[in-house]
Short mmCIF file of C-alpha atoms and ligand atoms in Angstrom, two decimals:
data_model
loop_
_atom_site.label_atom_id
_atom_site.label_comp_id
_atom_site.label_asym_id
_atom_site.label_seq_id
_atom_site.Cartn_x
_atom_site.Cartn_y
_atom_site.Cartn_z
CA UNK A 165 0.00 0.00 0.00
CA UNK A 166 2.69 2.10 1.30
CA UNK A 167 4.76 1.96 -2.79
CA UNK A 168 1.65 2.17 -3.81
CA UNK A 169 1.27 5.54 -2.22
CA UNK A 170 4.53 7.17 -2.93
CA UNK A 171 4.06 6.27 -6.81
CA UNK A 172 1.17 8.30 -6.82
CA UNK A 173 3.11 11.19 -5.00
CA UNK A 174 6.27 10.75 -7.39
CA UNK A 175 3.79 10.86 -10.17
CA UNK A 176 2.03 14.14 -9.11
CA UNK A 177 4.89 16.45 -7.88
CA UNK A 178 6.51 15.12 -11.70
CA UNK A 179 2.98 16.30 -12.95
CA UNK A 180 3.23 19.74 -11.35
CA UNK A 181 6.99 20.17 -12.56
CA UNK A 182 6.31 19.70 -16.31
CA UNK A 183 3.28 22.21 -16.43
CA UNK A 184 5.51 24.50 -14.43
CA UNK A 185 8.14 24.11 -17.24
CA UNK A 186 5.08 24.70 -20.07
CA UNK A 187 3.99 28.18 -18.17
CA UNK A 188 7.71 29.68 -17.81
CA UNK A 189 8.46 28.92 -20.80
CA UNK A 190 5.48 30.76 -22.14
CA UNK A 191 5.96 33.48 -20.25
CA UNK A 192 10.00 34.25 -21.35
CA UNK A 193 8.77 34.07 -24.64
CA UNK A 194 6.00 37.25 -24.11
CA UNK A 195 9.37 39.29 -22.50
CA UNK A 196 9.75 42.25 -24.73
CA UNK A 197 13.65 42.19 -26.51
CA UNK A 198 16.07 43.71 -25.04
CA UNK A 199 17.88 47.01 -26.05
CA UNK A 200 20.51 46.78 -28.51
CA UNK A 201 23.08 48.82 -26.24
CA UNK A 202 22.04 50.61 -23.58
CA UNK A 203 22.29 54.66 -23.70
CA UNK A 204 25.70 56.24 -22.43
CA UNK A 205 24.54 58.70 -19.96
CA UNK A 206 28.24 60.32 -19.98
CA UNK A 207 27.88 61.32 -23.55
CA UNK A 208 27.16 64.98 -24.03
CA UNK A 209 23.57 65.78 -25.25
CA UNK A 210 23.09 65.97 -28.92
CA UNK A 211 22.95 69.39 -30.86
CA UNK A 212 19.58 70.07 -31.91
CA UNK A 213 19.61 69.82 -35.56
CA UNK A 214 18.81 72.82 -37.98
CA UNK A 215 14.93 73.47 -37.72
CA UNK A 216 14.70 71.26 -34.58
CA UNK A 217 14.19 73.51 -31.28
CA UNK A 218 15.95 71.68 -28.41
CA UNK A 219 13.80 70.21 -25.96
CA UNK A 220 14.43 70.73 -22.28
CA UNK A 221 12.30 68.21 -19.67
CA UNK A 222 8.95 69.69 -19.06
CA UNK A 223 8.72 71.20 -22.04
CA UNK A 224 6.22 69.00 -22.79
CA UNK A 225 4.12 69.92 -19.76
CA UNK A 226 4.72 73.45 -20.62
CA UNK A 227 3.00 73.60 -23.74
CA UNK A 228 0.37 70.78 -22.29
CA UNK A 229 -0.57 73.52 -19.88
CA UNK A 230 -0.31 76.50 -22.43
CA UNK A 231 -2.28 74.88 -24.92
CA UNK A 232 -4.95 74.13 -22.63
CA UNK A 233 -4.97 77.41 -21.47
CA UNK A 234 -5.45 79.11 -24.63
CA UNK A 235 -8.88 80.84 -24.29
CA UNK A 236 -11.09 79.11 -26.76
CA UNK A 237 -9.23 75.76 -26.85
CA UNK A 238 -11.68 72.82 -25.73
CA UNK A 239 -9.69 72.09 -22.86
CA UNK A 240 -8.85 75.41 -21.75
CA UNK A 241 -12.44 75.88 -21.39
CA UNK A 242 -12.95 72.80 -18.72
CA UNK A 243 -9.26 74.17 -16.87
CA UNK A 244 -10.11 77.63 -16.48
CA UNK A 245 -12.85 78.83 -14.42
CA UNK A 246 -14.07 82.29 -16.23
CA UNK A 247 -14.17 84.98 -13.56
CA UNK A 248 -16.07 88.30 -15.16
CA UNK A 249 -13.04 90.56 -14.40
CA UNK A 250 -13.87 94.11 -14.20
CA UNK A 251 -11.18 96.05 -16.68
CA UNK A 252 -9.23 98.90 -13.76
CA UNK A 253 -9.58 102.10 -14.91
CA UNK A 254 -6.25 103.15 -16.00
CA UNK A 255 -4.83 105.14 -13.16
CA UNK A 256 -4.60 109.37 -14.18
CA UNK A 257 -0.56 110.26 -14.09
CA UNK A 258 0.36 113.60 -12.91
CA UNK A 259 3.01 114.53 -15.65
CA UNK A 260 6.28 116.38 -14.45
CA UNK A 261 6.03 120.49 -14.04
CA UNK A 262 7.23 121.98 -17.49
CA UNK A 263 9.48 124.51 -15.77
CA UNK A 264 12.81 124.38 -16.10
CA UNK A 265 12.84 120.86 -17.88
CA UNK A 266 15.55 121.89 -20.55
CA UNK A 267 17.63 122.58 -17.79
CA UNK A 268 16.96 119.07 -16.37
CA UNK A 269 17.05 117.57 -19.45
CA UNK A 270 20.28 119.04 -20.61
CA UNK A 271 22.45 115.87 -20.02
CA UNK A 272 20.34 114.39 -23.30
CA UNK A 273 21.48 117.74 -25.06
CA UNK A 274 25.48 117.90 -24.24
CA UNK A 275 26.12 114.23 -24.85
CA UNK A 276 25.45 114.53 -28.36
CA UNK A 277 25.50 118.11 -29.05
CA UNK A 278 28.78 119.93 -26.55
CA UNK A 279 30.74 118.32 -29.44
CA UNK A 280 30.28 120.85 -31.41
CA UNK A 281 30.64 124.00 -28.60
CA UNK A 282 34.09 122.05 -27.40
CA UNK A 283 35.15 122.09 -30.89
CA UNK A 284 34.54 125.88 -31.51
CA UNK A 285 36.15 126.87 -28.72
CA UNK A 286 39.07 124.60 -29.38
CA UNK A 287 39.37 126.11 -32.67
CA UNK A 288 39.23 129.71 -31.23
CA UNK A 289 42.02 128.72 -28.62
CA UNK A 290 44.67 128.21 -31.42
CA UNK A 291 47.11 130.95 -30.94
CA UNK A 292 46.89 131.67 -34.40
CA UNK A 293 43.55 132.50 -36.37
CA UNK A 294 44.79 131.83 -39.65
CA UNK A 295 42.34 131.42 -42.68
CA UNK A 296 42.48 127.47 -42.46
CA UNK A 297 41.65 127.62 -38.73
CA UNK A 298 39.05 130.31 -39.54
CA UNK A 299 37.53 127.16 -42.37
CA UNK A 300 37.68 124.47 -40.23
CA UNK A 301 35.48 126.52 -37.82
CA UNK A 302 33.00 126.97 -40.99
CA UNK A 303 33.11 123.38 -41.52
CA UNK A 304 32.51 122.44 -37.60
CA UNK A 305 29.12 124.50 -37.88
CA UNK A 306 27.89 123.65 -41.15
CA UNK A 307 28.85 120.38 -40.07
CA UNK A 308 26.60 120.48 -37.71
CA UNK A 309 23.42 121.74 -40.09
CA UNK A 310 23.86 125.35 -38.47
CA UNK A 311 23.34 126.63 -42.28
CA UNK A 312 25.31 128.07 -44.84
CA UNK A 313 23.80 132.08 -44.48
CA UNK A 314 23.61 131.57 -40.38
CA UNK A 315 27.27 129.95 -40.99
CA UNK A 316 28.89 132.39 -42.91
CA UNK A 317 27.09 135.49 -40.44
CA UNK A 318 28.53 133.53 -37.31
CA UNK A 319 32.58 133.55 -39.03
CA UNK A 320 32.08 137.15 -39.79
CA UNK A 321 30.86 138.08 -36.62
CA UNK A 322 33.30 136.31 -34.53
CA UNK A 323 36.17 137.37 -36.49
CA UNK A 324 35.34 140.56 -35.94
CA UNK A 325 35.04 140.12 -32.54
CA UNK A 326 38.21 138.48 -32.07
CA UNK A 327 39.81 140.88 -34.31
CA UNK A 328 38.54 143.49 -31.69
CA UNK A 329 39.15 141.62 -28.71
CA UNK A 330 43.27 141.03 -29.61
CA UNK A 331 44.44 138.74 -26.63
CA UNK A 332 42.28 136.17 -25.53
CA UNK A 333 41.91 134.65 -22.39
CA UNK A 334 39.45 131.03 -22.74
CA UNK A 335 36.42 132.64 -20.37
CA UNK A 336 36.70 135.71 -22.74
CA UNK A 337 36.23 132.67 -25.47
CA UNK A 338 33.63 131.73 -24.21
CA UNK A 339 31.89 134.24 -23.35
CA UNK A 340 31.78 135.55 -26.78
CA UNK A 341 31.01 132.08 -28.62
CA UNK A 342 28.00 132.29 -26.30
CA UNK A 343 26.61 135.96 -27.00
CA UNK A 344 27.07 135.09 -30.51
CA UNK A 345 25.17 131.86 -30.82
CA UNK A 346 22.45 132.92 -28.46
CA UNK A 347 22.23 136.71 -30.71
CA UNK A 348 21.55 133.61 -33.67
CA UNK A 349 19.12 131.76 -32.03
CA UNK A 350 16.95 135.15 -31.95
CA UNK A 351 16.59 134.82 -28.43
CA UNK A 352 13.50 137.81 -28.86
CA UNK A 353 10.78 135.28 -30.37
CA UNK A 354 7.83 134.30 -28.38
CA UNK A 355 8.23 130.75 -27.63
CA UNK A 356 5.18 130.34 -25.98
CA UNK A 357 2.41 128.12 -27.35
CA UNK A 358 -0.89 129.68 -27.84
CA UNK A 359 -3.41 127.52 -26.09
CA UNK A 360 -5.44 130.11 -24.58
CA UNK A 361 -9.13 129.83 -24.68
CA UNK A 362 -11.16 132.90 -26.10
CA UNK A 363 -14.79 133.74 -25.62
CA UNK A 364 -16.53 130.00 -24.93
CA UNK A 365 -14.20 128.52 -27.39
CA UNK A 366 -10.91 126.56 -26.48
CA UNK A 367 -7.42 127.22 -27.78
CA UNK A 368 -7.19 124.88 -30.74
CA UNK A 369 -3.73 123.53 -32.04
CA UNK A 370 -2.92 121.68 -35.27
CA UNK A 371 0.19 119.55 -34.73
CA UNK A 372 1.53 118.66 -39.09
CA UNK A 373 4.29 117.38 -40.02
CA UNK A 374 5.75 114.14 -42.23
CA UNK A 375 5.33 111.01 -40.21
CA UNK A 376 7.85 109.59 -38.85
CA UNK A 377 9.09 112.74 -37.50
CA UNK A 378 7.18 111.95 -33.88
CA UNK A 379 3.77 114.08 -34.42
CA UNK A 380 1.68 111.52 -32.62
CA UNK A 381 4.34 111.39 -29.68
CA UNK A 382 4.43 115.38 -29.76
CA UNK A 383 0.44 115.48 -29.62
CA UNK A 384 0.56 113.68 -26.48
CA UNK A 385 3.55 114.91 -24.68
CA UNK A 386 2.17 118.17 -25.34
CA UNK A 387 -1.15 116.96 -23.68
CA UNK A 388 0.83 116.01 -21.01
CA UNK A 389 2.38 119.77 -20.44
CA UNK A 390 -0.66 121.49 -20.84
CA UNK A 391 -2.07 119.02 -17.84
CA UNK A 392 0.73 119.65 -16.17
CA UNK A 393 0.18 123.62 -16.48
CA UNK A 394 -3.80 122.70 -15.04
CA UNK A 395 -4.89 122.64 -18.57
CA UNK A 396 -8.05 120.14 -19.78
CA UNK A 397 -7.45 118.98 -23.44
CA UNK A 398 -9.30 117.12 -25.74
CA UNK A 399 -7.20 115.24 -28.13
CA UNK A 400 -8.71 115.05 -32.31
CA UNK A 401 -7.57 111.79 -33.44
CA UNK A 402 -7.62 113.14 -37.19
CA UNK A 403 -4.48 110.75 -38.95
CA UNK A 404 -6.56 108.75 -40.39
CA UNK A 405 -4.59 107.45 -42.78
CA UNK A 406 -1.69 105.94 -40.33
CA UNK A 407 -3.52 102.80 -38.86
CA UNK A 408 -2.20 102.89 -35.37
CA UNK A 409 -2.13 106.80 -34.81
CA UNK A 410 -5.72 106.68 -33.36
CA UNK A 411 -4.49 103.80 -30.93
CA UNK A 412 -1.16 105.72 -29.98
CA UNK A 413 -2.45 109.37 -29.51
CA UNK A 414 -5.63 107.54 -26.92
CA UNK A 415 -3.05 105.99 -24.90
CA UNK A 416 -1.11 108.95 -24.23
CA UNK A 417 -4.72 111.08 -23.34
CA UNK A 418 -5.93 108.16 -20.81
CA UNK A 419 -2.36 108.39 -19.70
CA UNK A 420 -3.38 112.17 -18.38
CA UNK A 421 -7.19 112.14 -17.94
CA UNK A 422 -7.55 113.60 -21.91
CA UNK A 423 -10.34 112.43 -24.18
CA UNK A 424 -9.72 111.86 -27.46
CA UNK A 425 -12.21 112.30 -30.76
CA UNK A 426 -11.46 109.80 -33.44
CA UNK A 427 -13.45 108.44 -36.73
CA UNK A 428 -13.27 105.81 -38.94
CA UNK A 429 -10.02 104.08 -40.23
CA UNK A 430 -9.29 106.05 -42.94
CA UNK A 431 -12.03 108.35 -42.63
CA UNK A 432 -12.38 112.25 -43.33
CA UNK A 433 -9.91 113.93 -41.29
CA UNK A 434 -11.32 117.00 -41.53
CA UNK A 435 -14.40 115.98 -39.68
CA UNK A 436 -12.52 114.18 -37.27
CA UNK A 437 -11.17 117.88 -36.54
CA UNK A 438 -14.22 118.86 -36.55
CA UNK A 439 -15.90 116.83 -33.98
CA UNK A 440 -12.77 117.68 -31.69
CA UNK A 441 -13.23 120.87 -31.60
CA UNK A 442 -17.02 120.58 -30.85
CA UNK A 443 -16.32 118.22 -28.68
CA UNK A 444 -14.07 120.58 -26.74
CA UNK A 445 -16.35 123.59 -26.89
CA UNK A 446 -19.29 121.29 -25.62
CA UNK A 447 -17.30 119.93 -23.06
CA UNK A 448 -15.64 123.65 -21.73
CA UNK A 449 -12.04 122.09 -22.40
CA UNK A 450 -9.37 124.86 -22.57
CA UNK A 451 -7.05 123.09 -25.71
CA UNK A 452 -7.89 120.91 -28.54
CA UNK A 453 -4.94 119.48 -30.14
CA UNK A 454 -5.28 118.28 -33.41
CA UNK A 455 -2.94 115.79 -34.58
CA UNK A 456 -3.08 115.49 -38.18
CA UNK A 457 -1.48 112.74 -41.22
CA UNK A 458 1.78 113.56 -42.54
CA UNK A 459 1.44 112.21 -46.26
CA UNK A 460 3.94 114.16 -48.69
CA UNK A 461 2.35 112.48 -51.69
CA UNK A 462 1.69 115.58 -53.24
CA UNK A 463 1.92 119.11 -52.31
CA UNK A 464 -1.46 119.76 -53.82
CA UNK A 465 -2.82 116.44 -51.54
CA UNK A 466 -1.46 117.69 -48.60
CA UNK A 467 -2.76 121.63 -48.98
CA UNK A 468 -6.04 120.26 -49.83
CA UNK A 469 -6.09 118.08 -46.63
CA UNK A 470 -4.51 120.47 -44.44
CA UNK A 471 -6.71 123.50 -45.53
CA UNK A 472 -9.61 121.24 -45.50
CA UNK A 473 -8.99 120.45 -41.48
CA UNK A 474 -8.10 124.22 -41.10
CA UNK A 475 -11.22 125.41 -42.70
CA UNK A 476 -13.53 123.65 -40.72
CA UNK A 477 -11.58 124.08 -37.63
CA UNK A 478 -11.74 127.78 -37.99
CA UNK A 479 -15.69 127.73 -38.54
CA UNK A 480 -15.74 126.93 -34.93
CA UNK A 481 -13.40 128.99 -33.67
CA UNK A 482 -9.80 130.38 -34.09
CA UNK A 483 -6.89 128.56 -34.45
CA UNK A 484 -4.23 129.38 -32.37
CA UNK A 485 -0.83 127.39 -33.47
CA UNK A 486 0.00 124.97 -35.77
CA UNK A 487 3.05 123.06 -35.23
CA UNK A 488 5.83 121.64 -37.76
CA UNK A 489 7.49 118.57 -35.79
CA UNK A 490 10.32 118.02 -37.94
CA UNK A 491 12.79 115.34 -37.04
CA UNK A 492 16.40 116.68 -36.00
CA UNK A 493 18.21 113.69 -37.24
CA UNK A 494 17.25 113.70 -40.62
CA UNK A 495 19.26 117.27 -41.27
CA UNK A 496 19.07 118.69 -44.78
CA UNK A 497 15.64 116.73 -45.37
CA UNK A 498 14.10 118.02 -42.60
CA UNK A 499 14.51 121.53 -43.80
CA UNK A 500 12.94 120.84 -47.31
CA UNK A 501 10.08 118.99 -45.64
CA UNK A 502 9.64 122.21 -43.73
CA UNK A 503 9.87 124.46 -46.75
CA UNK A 504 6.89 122.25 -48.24
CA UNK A 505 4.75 122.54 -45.33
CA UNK A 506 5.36 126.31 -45.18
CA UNK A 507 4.22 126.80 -48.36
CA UNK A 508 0.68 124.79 -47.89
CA UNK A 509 -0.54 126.01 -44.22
CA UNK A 510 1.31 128.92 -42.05
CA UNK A 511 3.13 127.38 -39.38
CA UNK A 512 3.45 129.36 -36.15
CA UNK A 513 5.68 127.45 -34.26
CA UNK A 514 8.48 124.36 -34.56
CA UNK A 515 8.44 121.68 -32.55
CA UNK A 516 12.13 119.91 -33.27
CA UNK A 517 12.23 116.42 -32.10
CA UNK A 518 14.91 113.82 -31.77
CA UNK A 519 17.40 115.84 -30.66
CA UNK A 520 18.95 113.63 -27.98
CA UNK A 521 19.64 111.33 -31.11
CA UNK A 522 21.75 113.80 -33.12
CA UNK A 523 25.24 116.06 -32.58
CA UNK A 524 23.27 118.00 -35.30
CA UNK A 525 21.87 120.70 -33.16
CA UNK A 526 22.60 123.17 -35.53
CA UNK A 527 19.39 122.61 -37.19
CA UNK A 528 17.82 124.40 -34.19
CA UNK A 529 18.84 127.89 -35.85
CA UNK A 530 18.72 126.64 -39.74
CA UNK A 531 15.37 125.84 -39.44
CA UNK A 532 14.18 128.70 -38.03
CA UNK A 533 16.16 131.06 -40.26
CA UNK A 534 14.34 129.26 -43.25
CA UNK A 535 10.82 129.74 -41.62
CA UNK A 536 11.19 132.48 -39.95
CA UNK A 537 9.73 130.78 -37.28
CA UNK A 538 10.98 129.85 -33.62
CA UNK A 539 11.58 126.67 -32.32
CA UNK A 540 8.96 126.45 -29.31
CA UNK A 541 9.92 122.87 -27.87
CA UNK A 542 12.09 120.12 -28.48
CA UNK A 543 12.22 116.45 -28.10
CA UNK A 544 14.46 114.74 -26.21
CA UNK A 545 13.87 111.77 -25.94
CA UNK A 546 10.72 109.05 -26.20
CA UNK A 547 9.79 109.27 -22.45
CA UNK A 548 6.61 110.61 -21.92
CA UNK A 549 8.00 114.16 -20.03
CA UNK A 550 10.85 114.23 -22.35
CA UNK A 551 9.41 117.23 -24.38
CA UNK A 552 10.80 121.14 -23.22
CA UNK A 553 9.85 124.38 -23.94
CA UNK A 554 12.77 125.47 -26.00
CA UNK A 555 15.41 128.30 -23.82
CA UNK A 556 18.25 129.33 -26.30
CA UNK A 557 20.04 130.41 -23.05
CA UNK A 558 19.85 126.51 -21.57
CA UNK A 559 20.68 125.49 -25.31
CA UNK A 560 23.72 127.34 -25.63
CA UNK A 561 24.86 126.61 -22.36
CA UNK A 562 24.54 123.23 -23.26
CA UNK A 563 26.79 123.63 -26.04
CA UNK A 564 29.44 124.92 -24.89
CA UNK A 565 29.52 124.27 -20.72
CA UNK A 566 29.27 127.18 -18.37
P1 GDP B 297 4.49 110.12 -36.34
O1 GDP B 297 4.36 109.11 -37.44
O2 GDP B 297 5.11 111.39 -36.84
O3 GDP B 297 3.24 110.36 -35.60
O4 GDP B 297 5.61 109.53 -35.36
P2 GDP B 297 5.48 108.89 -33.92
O5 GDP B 297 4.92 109.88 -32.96
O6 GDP B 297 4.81 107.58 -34.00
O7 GDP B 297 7.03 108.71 -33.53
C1 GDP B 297 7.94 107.95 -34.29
C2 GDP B 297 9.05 107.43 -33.38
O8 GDP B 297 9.87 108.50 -32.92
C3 GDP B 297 8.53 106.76 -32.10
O9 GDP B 297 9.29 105.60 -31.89
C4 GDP B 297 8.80 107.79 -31.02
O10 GDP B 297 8.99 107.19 -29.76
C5 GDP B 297 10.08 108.42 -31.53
N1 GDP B 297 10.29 109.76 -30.98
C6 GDP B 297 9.44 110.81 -31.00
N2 GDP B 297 10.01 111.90 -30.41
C7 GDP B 297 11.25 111.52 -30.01
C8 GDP B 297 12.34 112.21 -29.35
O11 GDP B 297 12.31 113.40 -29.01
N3 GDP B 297 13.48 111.48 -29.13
C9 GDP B 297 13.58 110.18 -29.49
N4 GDP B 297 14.73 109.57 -29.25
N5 GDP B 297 12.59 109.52 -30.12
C10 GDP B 297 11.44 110.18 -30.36
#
């Protein structure tokens, strides 16, 4: 019995080991392969090839995340909860006094202008005037687009003046280079902008000039100085024609508390003008400032535009400046641009912009010798205060140290 017994124990535990053999075997074969080599972690990572942007880890999750977040995208929409998100009212900035601010802006002015007072006054040091010295001054100012006629007037006077002077000590130098260039600048004009509001009717401005030049920018800083001042302005939107202009000249208004008037997308700018300046006499404003498109196409197409926006402006009520911004930078072309404008609408005043940018300051008294015009403010520089009343005694000083 007790054989009988261990055959049938022999026979089951073989049993059991042969269908154990069956499964493993089975089982290896469902293994996937393995790797051919396995990766060398010391090896540097490879360069991404051309087109291919390299990868970093969680890139992945990165643009997961963006994608969903993507208003609009299905997923974004079951991710983010939509909160109905009152827009702030953009805060009101109280711009900088105007008072004063070519004096603090002067550092923009002597960095890229004093080259031109150091190098007269070097020239007028040499112990002897001789005719080349007396040329190389000429070429130092036309150089730096003073002008041939103010040029020429400049040598003669300050070779006269040296002539009389004999001896010459460097404050005695100086002193002279600066009476001379200030008696240039025609230090007599009125500088001041007219912005003064008559009988229920507000000052009105018309700011023209080529764009490009920095009209739109000169619109607003000017809002900006007449707020400053404890002026209200309403800003006419009426470049039509330069897509973004509308956009630009808004921001700088909310900036300051101004409205601005605008139309259509290339819409009538005359009756953009218009509405501005109804706008301002409705509202009691004290300045509307028209900024207006710059197209030199054709002189006829720009006097027909221009006198078109003047017309109706002046069927409301008086206007008071209008405003040539002429680029400093772009010298001799700046002063053909202005003869242009001159001859289609009578400019009252010269805004001259740009003129941290250039050692071309000269321009200052070219332009206003070919306009007979003053310079009223200048640019300098694409911050919103960065816009001065224009001092030819801060100028000068600028030019040549004090
Ligand atoms: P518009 O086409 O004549 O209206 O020109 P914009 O007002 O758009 O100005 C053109 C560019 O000139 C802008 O980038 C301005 O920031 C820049 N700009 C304007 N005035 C000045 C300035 O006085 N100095 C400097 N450096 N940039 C200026």
């Amino acid at each position: 019995m007790d054989t009988v017994i261990l055959a049938v124990v022999i026979a089951v535990v073989a049993l059991v080991a042969f269908a154990g053999l069956l499964v493993g075997g089975r089982r290896k074969k469902q293994l996937p392969p393995p790797p051919p080599s396995a990766p060398d972690i010391t090896a540097p990572p490879a360069e991404p090839k051309a087109g291919e942007e390299a990868e970093t880890p969680g890139d992945e999750e990165r643009r997961t995340t963006e994608e969903a977040d993507l208003p609009g995208s299905p997923t974004g929409a079951t991710l983010v909860e939509e909160v109905p998100v009152e827009p702030a009212a953009p805060a009101v900035e109280v711009p900088e006094p105007t008072a004063g601010r070519l004096v603090r802006l002067r550092a923009r002015l002597s960095r890229s202008q004093n080259a031109l007072g150091k190098g007269l006054l070097t020239l007028l040091s040499r112990e002897h005037l001789d005719e080349d010295t007396w040329e190389e001054i000429e070429d130092t100012l036309l150089t730096a687009d003073v002008g041939v006629q103010p040029t020429q007037e400049l040598v003669e006077r300050l070779r006269e003046r040296v002539r009389v002077l004999g001896t010459r000590t460097p404050e005695e130098l100086r002193n002279l280079l600066r009476e001379e260039l200030l008696q240039i600048l025609n230090p007599e004009f009125d500088r001041s902008v007219k912005t003064d509001a008559k009988e229920g009717t507000p000052g009105v401005v018309m700011v023209v000039g080529v764009n490009g030049t920095g009209k739109t920018t000169t619109t607003g800083k000017l809002a900006r100085v007449l707020v400053a001042d404890g002026r209200t302005v309403v800003l006419g939107a009426a470049d039509t024609f330069r897509a973004a202009a509308a956009d630009q000249l808004q921001t700088w208004g909310e900036r300051v508390g101004a409205h601005t008037v605008r139309g259509p997308e290339a819409g009538d700018p005359a009756s953009v003008a218009f509405d501005s300046v109804k706008e301002g006499i409705a509202t009691g404003a004290d300045v509307v400032l028209i900024d207006t498109a710059g197209r030199l196409h054709t002189k006829t197409g720009l006097m027909d535009e221009l006198g078109k926006v003047k017309r109706v402006v002046e069927k409301q009520a008086p206007l008071d400046e209008v405003l040539l911004v002429l680029d400093a930078t772009t010298g001799q072309n700046g002063l053909v641009q202005a003869r242009v404008f001159a001859e289609v609408v009578n400019i009252t005043g010269i805004v001259l912009t740009k003129l941290d940018g250039t050692a071309k300051g000269g321009i200052v008294i070219a332009v206003q010798r070919e306009l007979g015009v003053p310079v009223k403010l200048v640019g300098l520089g694409e911050g919103a205060d960065d816009l001065a009343p224009f001092e030819p005694q801060a100028f000068v000083d600028a030019l040549i140290g004090d």
